[in-house]
DNA sequence: AAAATAAATTGATAAATGTCAATTTTTGGA
DNA sequence: TCCAAAAATTGACATTTATCAATTTATTTT
């Protein structure tokens, strides 16, 4: 795993896009250096204090919560250079969700208090964050609007098309286990498996293990 | 309909909670005075420019989009003193959604450019907005996490309990038409009707028209 | 590499939800 | 108040999806 500098880690985060290098440098000074976590590491748990802002430099982090039956409900994934705050960096004092790496990941973090202090001094930073939150909101709105009415078949097609678009190729490896994917699409693993079979029969995809080719 | 002053309209908006009166006054100076719209008025359409921030003082506004079949997908409602920005006040230049009053409503608005200017000068305003967006995000996350796996029966119960909680009474009038409610819960009106019948039989509610009593 | 564990698939069945059509109820103007 | 239009309800049926159980395939671990 390539080890970026803390500066690059912060600079490449979408939430900080558009900030001048001076501000980035200020952010870097208050950020911890990168830490490496193996897949399966819990980064925070429901009930723990929200004391820092996470920036995922490399890898993938799954944010989820547990329902009454102890069932995992995946809320979203953090990948690329995503920044997590659980949308609660300012109001909430405790986490409501769980965050766990699903791949080996590099993560740097910024302490909440340091961040708030800097924010008060740097309005352009605030605007960037509002933008980033706005984008997350838009994503979620899209998801709930589209996935709400679609059949499992169409939800899967949507997901595959979205993923191909993001990755920029029609041939890719599923970035999730099929279990997690089923959870993400709010269907059972059995139904997912059947829809994959159906899509193969329909000639929409070719699938070998976790590799998918969209036709 | 009671006609608040523009000051009260702005001050009571959750997004601006915690701001000192000076900042509120500044906001008031750049906000338009209240406008009254009858139910069914379209406030903006997909494709039009995002040029102002809406503050709903009284009434209810439905924000939705149209899918390929021309079907309405309700994204969220703005009521009480909610502020809409379509989460795109800074990044997007055009609306992706439609907004329509579902009750006679009082709305005041703030021009985008004026608002951005003030924001640059007033860090505490930015923090408030980040909080408000964060809350919206949390709401949406809760919705998609909870509603994704629940049956239509349980989704309806959840909704009724949430609504009773918000209104602060176990006896209330549905703030939506049953059509819109079905859409909101991602089920058909027929299924909704059957679930209402079932809840009545189970003794969970008493229903007369749009009046609901939660037992 | 073999054993142990977890993940994925498949089949049979039950439960939930959507669809279509007919009717009743409600709502909003003339 | 009455009438027309929209909304809500109900029934019969088709479709989708979940559930449970059994098996096969992957993935870890020793």
Coordinates of C-alpha atoms (C1' of nucleotides) in Angstrom, one line a residue:
Chain A
X1 CA 0.0 0.0 0.0
X2 CA 1.4 3.3 -1.1
X3 CA 2.0 5.7 1.8
X4 CA 0.8 9.2 0.9
X5 CA 1.9 12.1 3.0
X6 CA -0.6 13.6 5.4
X7 CA -0.8 16.6 3.1
X8 CA -1.8 14.5 0.2
X9 CA -4.3 12.6 2.3
X10 CA -6.0 15.8 3.3
X11 CA -5.7 17.5 0.0
X12 CA -7.3 14.6 -2.0
X13 CA -10.4 14.4 0.2
X14 CA -13.5 15.6 -1.7
X15 CA -14.7 17.5 1.3
X16 CA -11.7 19.8 1.1
X17 CA -11.7 20.3 -2.7
X18 CA -11.3 23.9 -3.7
X19 CA -9.4 24.9 -0.6
X20 CA -6.2 26.7 -1.2
X21 CA -2.9 25.1 -0.2
X22 CA -2.6 27.4 2.9
X23 CA -5.8 26.0 4.4
X24 CA -4.8 22.5 3.5
X25 CA -1.5 23.0 5.3
X26 CA -3.4 24.3 8.4
X27 CA -5.6 21.2 8.2
X28 CA -2.5 19.0 7.9
X29 CA -0.9 20.5 11.0
X30 CA -3.9 19.5 13.1
X31 CA -4.4 16.0 11.5
X32 CA -2.8 12.9 12.8
X33 CA -0.4 11.1 10.5
X34 CA -1.8 8.1 8.7
X35 CA -2.6 5.0 10.5
X36 CA -2.9 1.6 8.8
X37 CA -5.7 -0.8 9.8
X38 CA -6.2 -4.3 8.6
X39 CA -9.6 -5.4 7.2
X40 CA -12.1 -6.1 9.9
X41 CA -10.9 -3.4 12.3
X42 CA -13.6 -1.5 14.1
X43 CA -12.8 2.2 13.9
X44 CA -15.6 3.3 16.2
X45 CA -18.7 1.9 17.8
X46 CA -22.2 3.1 18.7
X47 CA -22.1 4.8 22.0
X48 CA -18.5 6.0 21.8
X49 CA -17.6 9.7 21.7
X50 CA -17.3 11.5 18.5
X51 CA -13.9 13.0 19.0
X52 CA -12.4 13.0 15.5
X53 CA -13.1 13.3 11.8
X54 CA -11.9 10.4 9.7
X55 CA -10.4 10.7 6.3
X56 CA -10.1 7.4 4.5
X57 CA -7.1 7.6 2.2
X58 CA -7.0 4.1 0.9
X59 CA -9.2 1.1 1.4
X60 CA -12.9 0.8 2.3
X61 CA -14.9 1.4 5.5
X62 CA -18.4 0.2 6.1
X63 CA -20.6 2.3 8.3
X64 CA -23.6 0.4 9.7
X65 CA -25.9 0.1 12.6
X66 CA -27.5 -2.8 14.4
X67 CA -31.3 -3.2 14.5
X68 CA -33.2 -4.8 17.4
X69 CA -32.5 -8.3 16.1
X70 CA -28.8 -7.6 15.9
X71 CA -29.0 -7.4 12.1
X72 CA -26.5 -5.2 10.4
X73 CA -27.9 -2.3 8.4
X74 CA -25.3 -0.9 6.1
X75 CA -25.7 2.9 5.9
X76 CA -22.9 3.7 3.5
X77 CA -19.4 3.0 2.5
X78 CA -16.4 5.3 2.8
X79 CA -13.8 4.7 0.1
X80 CA -11.5 6.7 -2.1
X81 CA -10.8 9.8 -0.1
X82 CA -14.1 10.0 1.7
X83 CA -14.5 11.9 4.9
X84 CA -16.7 10.5 7.6
X85 CA -18.1 12.6 10.4
X86 CA -21.2 10.6 10.8
X87 CA -22.8 13.9 10.0
X88 CA -22.6 14.6 13.7
X89 CA -19.3 16.4 14.2
X90 CA -21.0 19.4 15.7
X91 CA -24.3 18.3 17.3
X92 CA -23.8 14.8 18.6
X93 CA -21.4 13.8 21.2
X94 CA -21.7 10.0 20.7
X95 CA -21.7 7.8 17.6
X96 CA -24.9 6.1 16.6
X97 CA -23.3 3.8 14.1
X98 CA -20.4 1.4 13.8
X99 CA -17.5 1.8 11.4
X100 CA -15.4 -1.1 10.3
X101 CA -12.7 -1.5 7.6
X102 CA -13.6 -4.0 5.0
X103 CA -10.2 -3.8 3.3
X104 CA -6.8 -3.0 4.6
X105 CA -7.1 0.8 4.9
X106 CA -5.1 3.9 5.5
X107 CA -6.9 6.5 7.6
X108 CA -5.9 9.8 9.0
X109 CA -7.9 11.8 11.4
X110 CA -8.5 15.3 12.7
X111 CA -9.5 16.0 16.2
X112 CA -13.0 17.5 16.6
X113 CA -11.9 20.4 18.8
X114 CA -9.0 21.4 16.6
X115 CA -11.3 21.2 13.6
X116 CA -14.0 23.4 15.0
X117 CA -11.4 26.0 16.0
X118 CA -10.0 26.1 12.5
X119 CA -13.5 26.2 11.0
X120 CA -14.4 29.3 12.9
X121 CA -11.4 31.0 11.4
X122 CA -11.8 29.8 7.9
X123 CA -15.1 30.4 6.2
X124 CA -14.1 28.8 2.9
X125 CA -13.6 25.6 4.8
X126 CA -17.1 25.8 6.0
X127 CA -18.4 26.3 2.5
X128 CA -16.5 23.2 1.3
X129 CA -18.0 21.1 4.0
X130 CA -21.5 22.3 3.3
X131 CA -20.9 21.3 -0.3
X132 CA -19.6 17.8 0.7
X133 CA -22.6 17.3 3.0
X134 CA -24.9 18.5 0.3
X135 CA -23.5 15.9 -2.1
X136 CA -23.9 13.2 0.5
X137 CA -27.5 14.3 0.9
X138 CA -28.1 14.3 -2.8
X139 CA -26.6 10.8 -3.1
X140 CA -28.8 9.5 -0.3
X141 CA -31.9 11.1 -1.8
X142 CA -31.1 9.5 -5.1
X143 CA -30.7 6.2 -3.5
X144 CA -33.9 6.2 -1.5
X145 CA -35.9 7.7 -4.4
X146 CA -34.6 5.1 -6.9
X147 CA -34.2 2.0 -4.8
X148 CA -37.5 2.5 -3.0
X149 CA -39.8 1.4 -5.8
X150 CA -37.5 -0.8 -7.9
X151 CA -37.7 -4.5 -7.9
X152 CA -34.6 -6.4 -6.7
X153 CA -33.7 -7.2 -10.3
X154 CA -33.7 -3.5 -11.3
X155 CA -31.9 -2.4 -8.1
X156 CA -29.1 -4.8 -8.9
X157 CA -28.9 -3.5 -12.5
X158 CA -28.8 0.0 -11.2
X159 CA -26.1 -0.9 -8.8
X160 CA -24.0 -2.6 -11.4
X161 CA -24.3 0.3 -13.8
X162 CA -23.5 2.8 -11.1
X163 CA -20.4 0.8 -10.1
X164 CA -19.2 0.4 -13.7
X165 CA -19.6 4.1 -14.0
X166 CA -17.6 4.9 -10.9
X167 CA -14.9 2.4 -11.7
X168 CA -14.8 3.5 -15.3
X169 CA -14.9 0.0 -16.8
X170 CA -17.5 -2.6 -17.7
X171 CA -15.3 -5.3 -16.3
X172 CA -14.7 -5.0 -12.6
X173 CA -14.5 -6.9 -9.3
X174 CA -17.4 -6.4 -6.9
X175 CA -16.1 -4.1 -4.2
X176 CA -18.4 -5.8 -1.6
X177 CA -19.1 -9.4 -0.6
X178 CA -22.4 -10.5 -2.0
X179 CA -23.6 -10.7 1.5
X180 CA -22.9 -7.0 2.1
X181 CA -24.3 -6.2 -1.4
X182 CA -27.6 -7.9 -0.5
X183 CA -27.7 -5.9 2.7
X184 CA -26.9 -2.7 0.8
X185 CA -29.7 -3.4 -1.7
X186 CA -32.1 -4.4 1.1
X187 CA -32.7 -7.8 -0.2
X188 CA -31.7 -11.3 1.0
X189 CA -28.6 -13.1 -0.2
X190 CA -30.8 -15.7 -1.7
X191 CA -32.7 -13.3 -3.8
X192 CA -29.5 -11.6 -4.9
X193 CA -28.0 -14.9 -6.0
X194 CA -31.1 -15.6 -8.1
X195 CA -31.0 -12.2 -9.7
X196 CA -27.4 -12.7 -10.6
X197 CA -28.3 -16.0 -12.2
X198 CA -31.1 -14.4 -14.1
X199 CA -29.0 -11.5 -15.3
X200 CA -26.5 -14.0 -16.6
X201 CA -29.2 -15.9 -18.4
X202 CA -30.5 -12.7 -19.9
X203 CA -27.1 -12.0 -21.3
X204 CA -26.8 -8.7 -19.3
X205 CA -23.7 -9.8 -17.4
X206 CA -21.0 -12.4 -17.3
X207 CA -20.0 -13.4 -13.8
X208 CA -17.1 -15.5 -12.6
X209 CA -16.9 -15.4 -8.8
X210 CA -16.7 -11.7 -7.9
X211 CA -15.7 -10.5 -11.3
X212 CA -18.5 -8.9 -13.4
X213 CA -18.6 -8.0 -17.0
X214 CA -21.5 -5.7 -18.0
X215 CA -22.7 -6.3 -21.6
Chain B
X1 CA -52.9 32.3 8.7
X2 CA -50.9 34.3 11.2
X3 CA -48.4 36.5 9.5
X4 CA -45.0 36.5 11.3
X5 CA -42.5 39.1 10.7
X6 CA -39.5 38.2 8.5
X7 CA -37.4 38.3 11.6
X8 CA -39.4 35.6 13.3
X9 CA -39.5 33.6 10.1
X10 CA -35.8 33.5 9.9
X11 CA -35.2 33.2 13.7
X12 CA -37.5 30.2 14.1
X13 CA -35.8 28.1 11.3
X14 CA -34.0 25.2 12.8
X15 CA -31.1 25.8 10.4
X16 CA -30.4 29.1 12.1
X17 CA -30.9 28.0 15.7
X18 CA -28.1 29.2 18.0
X19 CA -27.3 32.3 16.0
X20 CA -27.2 35.5 17.9
X21 CA -29.8 38.2 17.1
X22 CA -27.2 40.3 15.3
X23 CA -26.7 37.5 12.7
X24 CA -30.4 36.9 12.5
X25 CA -30.9 40.6 11.7
X26 CA -28.3 40.4 9.0
X27 CA -30.1 37.4 7.5
X28 CA -33.4 39.3 7.7
X29 CA -32.0 42.2 5.8
X30 CA -31.1 40.0 2.9
X31 CA -34.3 37.9 3.0
X32 CA -37.4 38.7 1.0
X33 CA -40.6 39.4 3.0
X34 CA -43.0 36.5 3.3
X35 CA -45.0 35.4 0.3
X36 CA -48.2 33.4 0.6
X37 CA -48.8 30.4 -1.7
X38 CA -52.0 28.4 -2.0
X39 CA -51.8 24.6 -1.9
X40 CA -50.7 23.1 -5.1
X41 CA -48.3 25.9 -6.1
X42 CA -45.0 24.8 -7.7
X43 CA -42.2 26.7 -6.0
X44 CA -39.5 25.4 -8.3
X45 CA -39.0 22.8 -11.0
X46 CA -36.3 20.4 -12.1
X47 CA -34.1 22.2 -14.6
X48 CA -34.6 25.7 -13.2
X49 CA -31.8 27.7 -11.6
X50 CA -31.1 27.4 -7.9
X51 CA -31.1 31.1 -7.0
X52 CA -32.5 31.2 -3.6
X53 CA -32.9 29.5 -0.3
X54 CA -36.5 28.8 0.9
X55 CA -37.6 29.0 4.4
X56 CA -41.1 27.5 5.0
X57 CA -42.7 29.5 7.8
X58 CA -46.1 27.9 7.8
X59 CA -47.6 25.1 5.7
X60 CA -46.1 22.2 4.0
X61 CA -44.0 21.7 0.9
X62 CA -43.4 18.5 -0.9
X63 CA -40.1 17.9 -2.6
X64 CA -40.1 15.2 -5.2
X65 CA -38.8 14.0 -8.5
X66 CA -40.2 12.2 -11.5
X67 CA -38.9 8.9 -12.6
X68 CA -38.8 7.6 -16.1
X69 CA -42.5 6.7 -16.1
X70 CA -43.5 10.1 -14.9
X71 CA -44.1 8.7 -11.4
X72 CA -43.7 11.0 -8.5
X73 CA -41.0 10.0 -6.0
X74 CA -41.3 12.0 -2.8
X75 CA -37.9 12.8 -1.3
X76 CA -39.0 14.8 1.7
X77 CA -41.4 17.3 3.1
X78 CA -40.6 20.7 4.4
X79 CA -42.8 21.9 7.2
X80 CA -42.6 23.8 10.4
X81 CA -39.8 26.2 9.8
X82 CA -37.7 23.9 7.6
X83 CA -35.2 25.4 5.2
X84 CA -34.7 23.9 1.8
X85 CA -31.7 24.3 -0.3
X86 CA -32.0 21.1 -2.2
X87 CA -28.6 20.5 -0.7
X88 CA -27.3 22.2 -3.7
X89 CA -27.0 25.8 -2.8
X90 CA -23.3 25.9 -3.4
X91 CA -22.4 23.2 -5.9
X92 CA -25.4 22.9 -8.2
X93 CA -26.7 25.5 -10.5
X94 CA -29.9 23.8 -11.4
X95 CA -32.6 22.1 -9.4
X96 CA -33.0 18.3 -9.8
X97 CA -36.3 18.2 -8.0
X98 CA -39.7 19.7 -7.9
X99 CA -41.1 21.6 -4.9
X100 CA -44.8 22.1 -4.5
X101 CA -46.9 23.4 -1.6
X102 CA -49.4 20.8 -0.3
X103 CA -51.0 23.3 2.1
X104 CA -51.5 27.0 1.9
X105 CA -48.0 28.1 2.9
X106 CA -46.0 31.1 3.9
X107 CA -42.5 31.1 2.5
X108 CA -39.7 33.6 2.7
X109 CA -36.5 33.3 0.7
X110 CA -32.9 34.4 0.7
X111 CA -31.0 35.0 -2.5
X112 CA -28.1 32.6 -3.1
X113 CA -25.5 35.3 -3.8
X114 CA -26.4 37.4 -0.8
X115 CA -26.4 34.3 1.4
X116 CA -23.0 33.1 0.2
X117 CA -21.6 36.5 0.8
X118 CA -22.9 36.6 4.4
X119 CA -21.7 33.1 5.0
X120 CA -18.1 34.0 4.1
X121 CA -18.2 36.7 6.8
X122 CA -20.0 34.7 9.5
X123 CA -18.4 31.4 10.5
X124 CA -21.1 30.7 13.2
X125 CA -23.7 30.7 10.5
X126 CA -21.7 28.1 8.6
X127 CA -21.5 25.9 11.7
X128 CA -25.3 26.1 12.1
X129 CA -25.8 25.0 8.5
X130 CA -23.5 22.2 8.8
X131 CA -25.5 21.1 11.8
X132 CA -28.7 21.3 10.0
X133 CA -27.4 19.4 7.0
X134 CA -26.0 16.8 9.4
X135 CA -29.4 16.4 10.9
X136 CA -31.0 16.0 7.6
X137 CA -28.4 13.4 6.7
X138 CA -29.0 11.5 9.9
X139 CA -32.8 11.5 9.3
X140 CA -32.3 10.2 5.8
X141 CA -29.9 7.5 7.0
X142 CA -32.4 6.5 9.6
X143 CA -35.1 6.3 7.1
X144 CA -33.3 4.2 4.6
X145 CA -31.8 2.0 7.3
X146 CA -35.1 1.4 9.0
X147 CA -37.5 1.4 6.1
X148 CA -35.4 -0.7 3.9
X149 CA -36.0 -4.0 5.7
X150 CA -39.3 -3.4 7.3
X151 CA -42.6 -4.8 6.0
X152 CA -45.2 -2.3 4.9
X153 CA -47.1 -3.0 8.1
X154 CA -44.1 -2.1 10.3
X155 CA -43.2 0.9 8.1
X156 CA -46.6 2.3 8.7
X157 CA -46.5 1.7 12.4
X158 CA -43.1 3.4 12.5
X159 CA -44.4 6.4 10.6
X160 CA -47.5 6.7 12.9
X161 CA -45.3 6.6 16.0
X162 CA -42.9 9.1 14.5
X163 CA -45.7 11.4 13.6
X164 CA -47.4 11.1 17.0
X165 CA -44.0 11.9 18.5
X166 CA -43.5 15.0 16.4
X167 CA -47.0 16.3 16.9
X168 CA -46.9 15.5 20.6
X169 CA -50.2 13.7 20.7
X170 CA -51.6 10.3 20.1
X171 CA -54.6 11.8 18.3
X172 CA -53.8 13.6 15.2
X173 CA -54.7 14.3 11.6
X174 CA -52.5 12.7 8.9
X175 CA -50.4 15.5 7.5
X176 CA -50.4 13.9 4.1
X177 CA -53.0 12.5 1.8
X178 CA -52.9 8.7 1.9
X179 CA -51.7 8.7 -1.7
X180 CA -48.7 10.7 -0.7
X181 CA -48.2 8.7 2.4
X182 CA -48.1 5.5 0.3
X183 CA -45.6 7.1 -2.0
X184 CA -43.5 8.2 1.0
X185 CA -43.5 4.7 2.4
X186 CA -42.7 3.2 -1.0
X187 CA -45.8 1.1 -1.1
X188 CA -49.0 1.2 -3.2
X189 CA -52.1 3.0 -2.0
X190 CA -53.9 -0.4 -2.0
X191 CA -51.4 -2.0 0.4
X192 CA -51.5 1.1 2.6
X193 CA -55.3 0.9 2.8
X194 CA -55.1 -2.8 3.8
X195 CA -52.5 -2.1 6.4
X196 CA -54.7 0.6 7.9
X197 CA -57.6 -1.8 8.0
X198 CA -55.4 -4.4 9.7
X199 CA -54.1 -2.0 12.3
X200 CA -57.6 -1.1 13.1
X201 CA -58.6 -4.7 13.5
X202 CA -55.5 -5.3 15.7
X203 CA -56.6 -2.5 17.9
X204 CA -53.4 -0.5 17.3
X205 CA -55.2 2.5 16.0
X206 CA -58.7 4.0 15.6
X207 CA -59.2 5.8 12.3
X208 CA -61.9 8.1 11.0
X209 CA -61.0 9.6 7.7
X210 CA -57.7 11.2 8.1
X211 CA -57.9 11.4 11.9
X212 CA -55.8 8.8 13.7
X213 CA -55.7 7.7 17.3
X214 CA -52.7 5.6 18.4
X215 CA -53.6 3.2 21.1
Chain C
dA1 C1' -2.4 -29.2 1.7
dA2 C1' -6.1 -30.5 4.6
dA3 C1' -9.5 -29.3 7.8
dA4 C1' -12.6 -26.1 9.5
dT5 C1' -15.4 -22.2 8.8
dA6 C1' -17.9 -19.0 6.3
dA7 C1' -20.1 -17.6 2.0
dA8 C1' -22.8 -18.6 -1.9
dT9 C1' -26.1 -21.2 -4.4
dT10 C1' -30.3 -23.9 -5.2
dG11 C1' -34.9 -25.9 -4.4
dA12 C1' -39.5 -25.9 -2.3
dT13 C1' -42.8 -23.3 0.0
dA14 C1' -45.1 -19.5 2.4
dA15 C1' -45.8 -14.8 2.9
dA16 C1' -46.0 -10.2 1.3
dT17 C1' -47.0 -6.9 -2.1
dG18 C1' -48.3 -5.3 -6.6
dT19 C1' -51.8 -5.1 -10.4
dC20 C1' -56.1 -4.6 -12.4
dA21 C1' -61.0 -3.7 -12.0
dA22 C1' -65.1 -2.4 -9.6
dT23 C1' -67.1 0.3 -6.1
dT24 C1' -67.6 3.5 -2.4
dT25 C1' -66.3 7.6 -0.1
dT26 C1' -64.5 12.1 0.0
dT27 C1' -63.5 16.6 -1.7
dG28 C1' -63.9 21.0 -4.1
dG29 C1' -66.2 23.8 -7.0
dA30 C1' -70.7 25.5 -9.6
Chain D
dT1 C1' -76.5 21.8 -1.6
dC2 C1' -75.6 19.1 -5.4
dC3 C1' -72.5 17.4 -8.9
dA4 C1' -68.2 16.1 -11.0
dA5 C1' -63.7 14.6 -10.2
dA6 C1' -60.4 12.7 -7.4
dA7 C1' -59.2 9.7 -3.6
dA8 C1' -59.8 5.7 -1.0
dT9 C1' -61.3 1.1 -0.4
dT10 C1' -62.2 -3.7 -1.6
dG11 C1' -61.8 -8.2 -4.0
dA12 C1' -59.5 -11.6 -7.0
dC13 C1' -55.4 -12.8 -8.8
dA14 C1' -50.4 -12.7 -10.4
dT15 C1' -45.8 -11.7 -9.1
dT16 C1' -42.1 -10.9 -6.2
dT17 C1' -39.6 -11.8 -2.3
dA18 C1' -38.5 -14.0 2.1
dT19 C1' -37.8 -18.2 4.7
dC20 C1' -36.1 -22.6 5.7
dA21 C1' -33.2 -26.4 4.6
dA22 C1' -29.7 -28.8 2.0
dT23 C1' -25.7 -28.5 -0.7
dT24 C1' -21.8 -26.7 -3.1
dT25 C1' -18.2 -23.5 -3.4
dA26 C1' -14.7 -20.2 -1.3
dT27 C1' -11.9 -18.7 2.2
dT28 C1' -9.2 -19.1 6.4
dT29 C1' -6.5 -21.4 9.6
dT30 C1' -3.6 -24.8 11.3

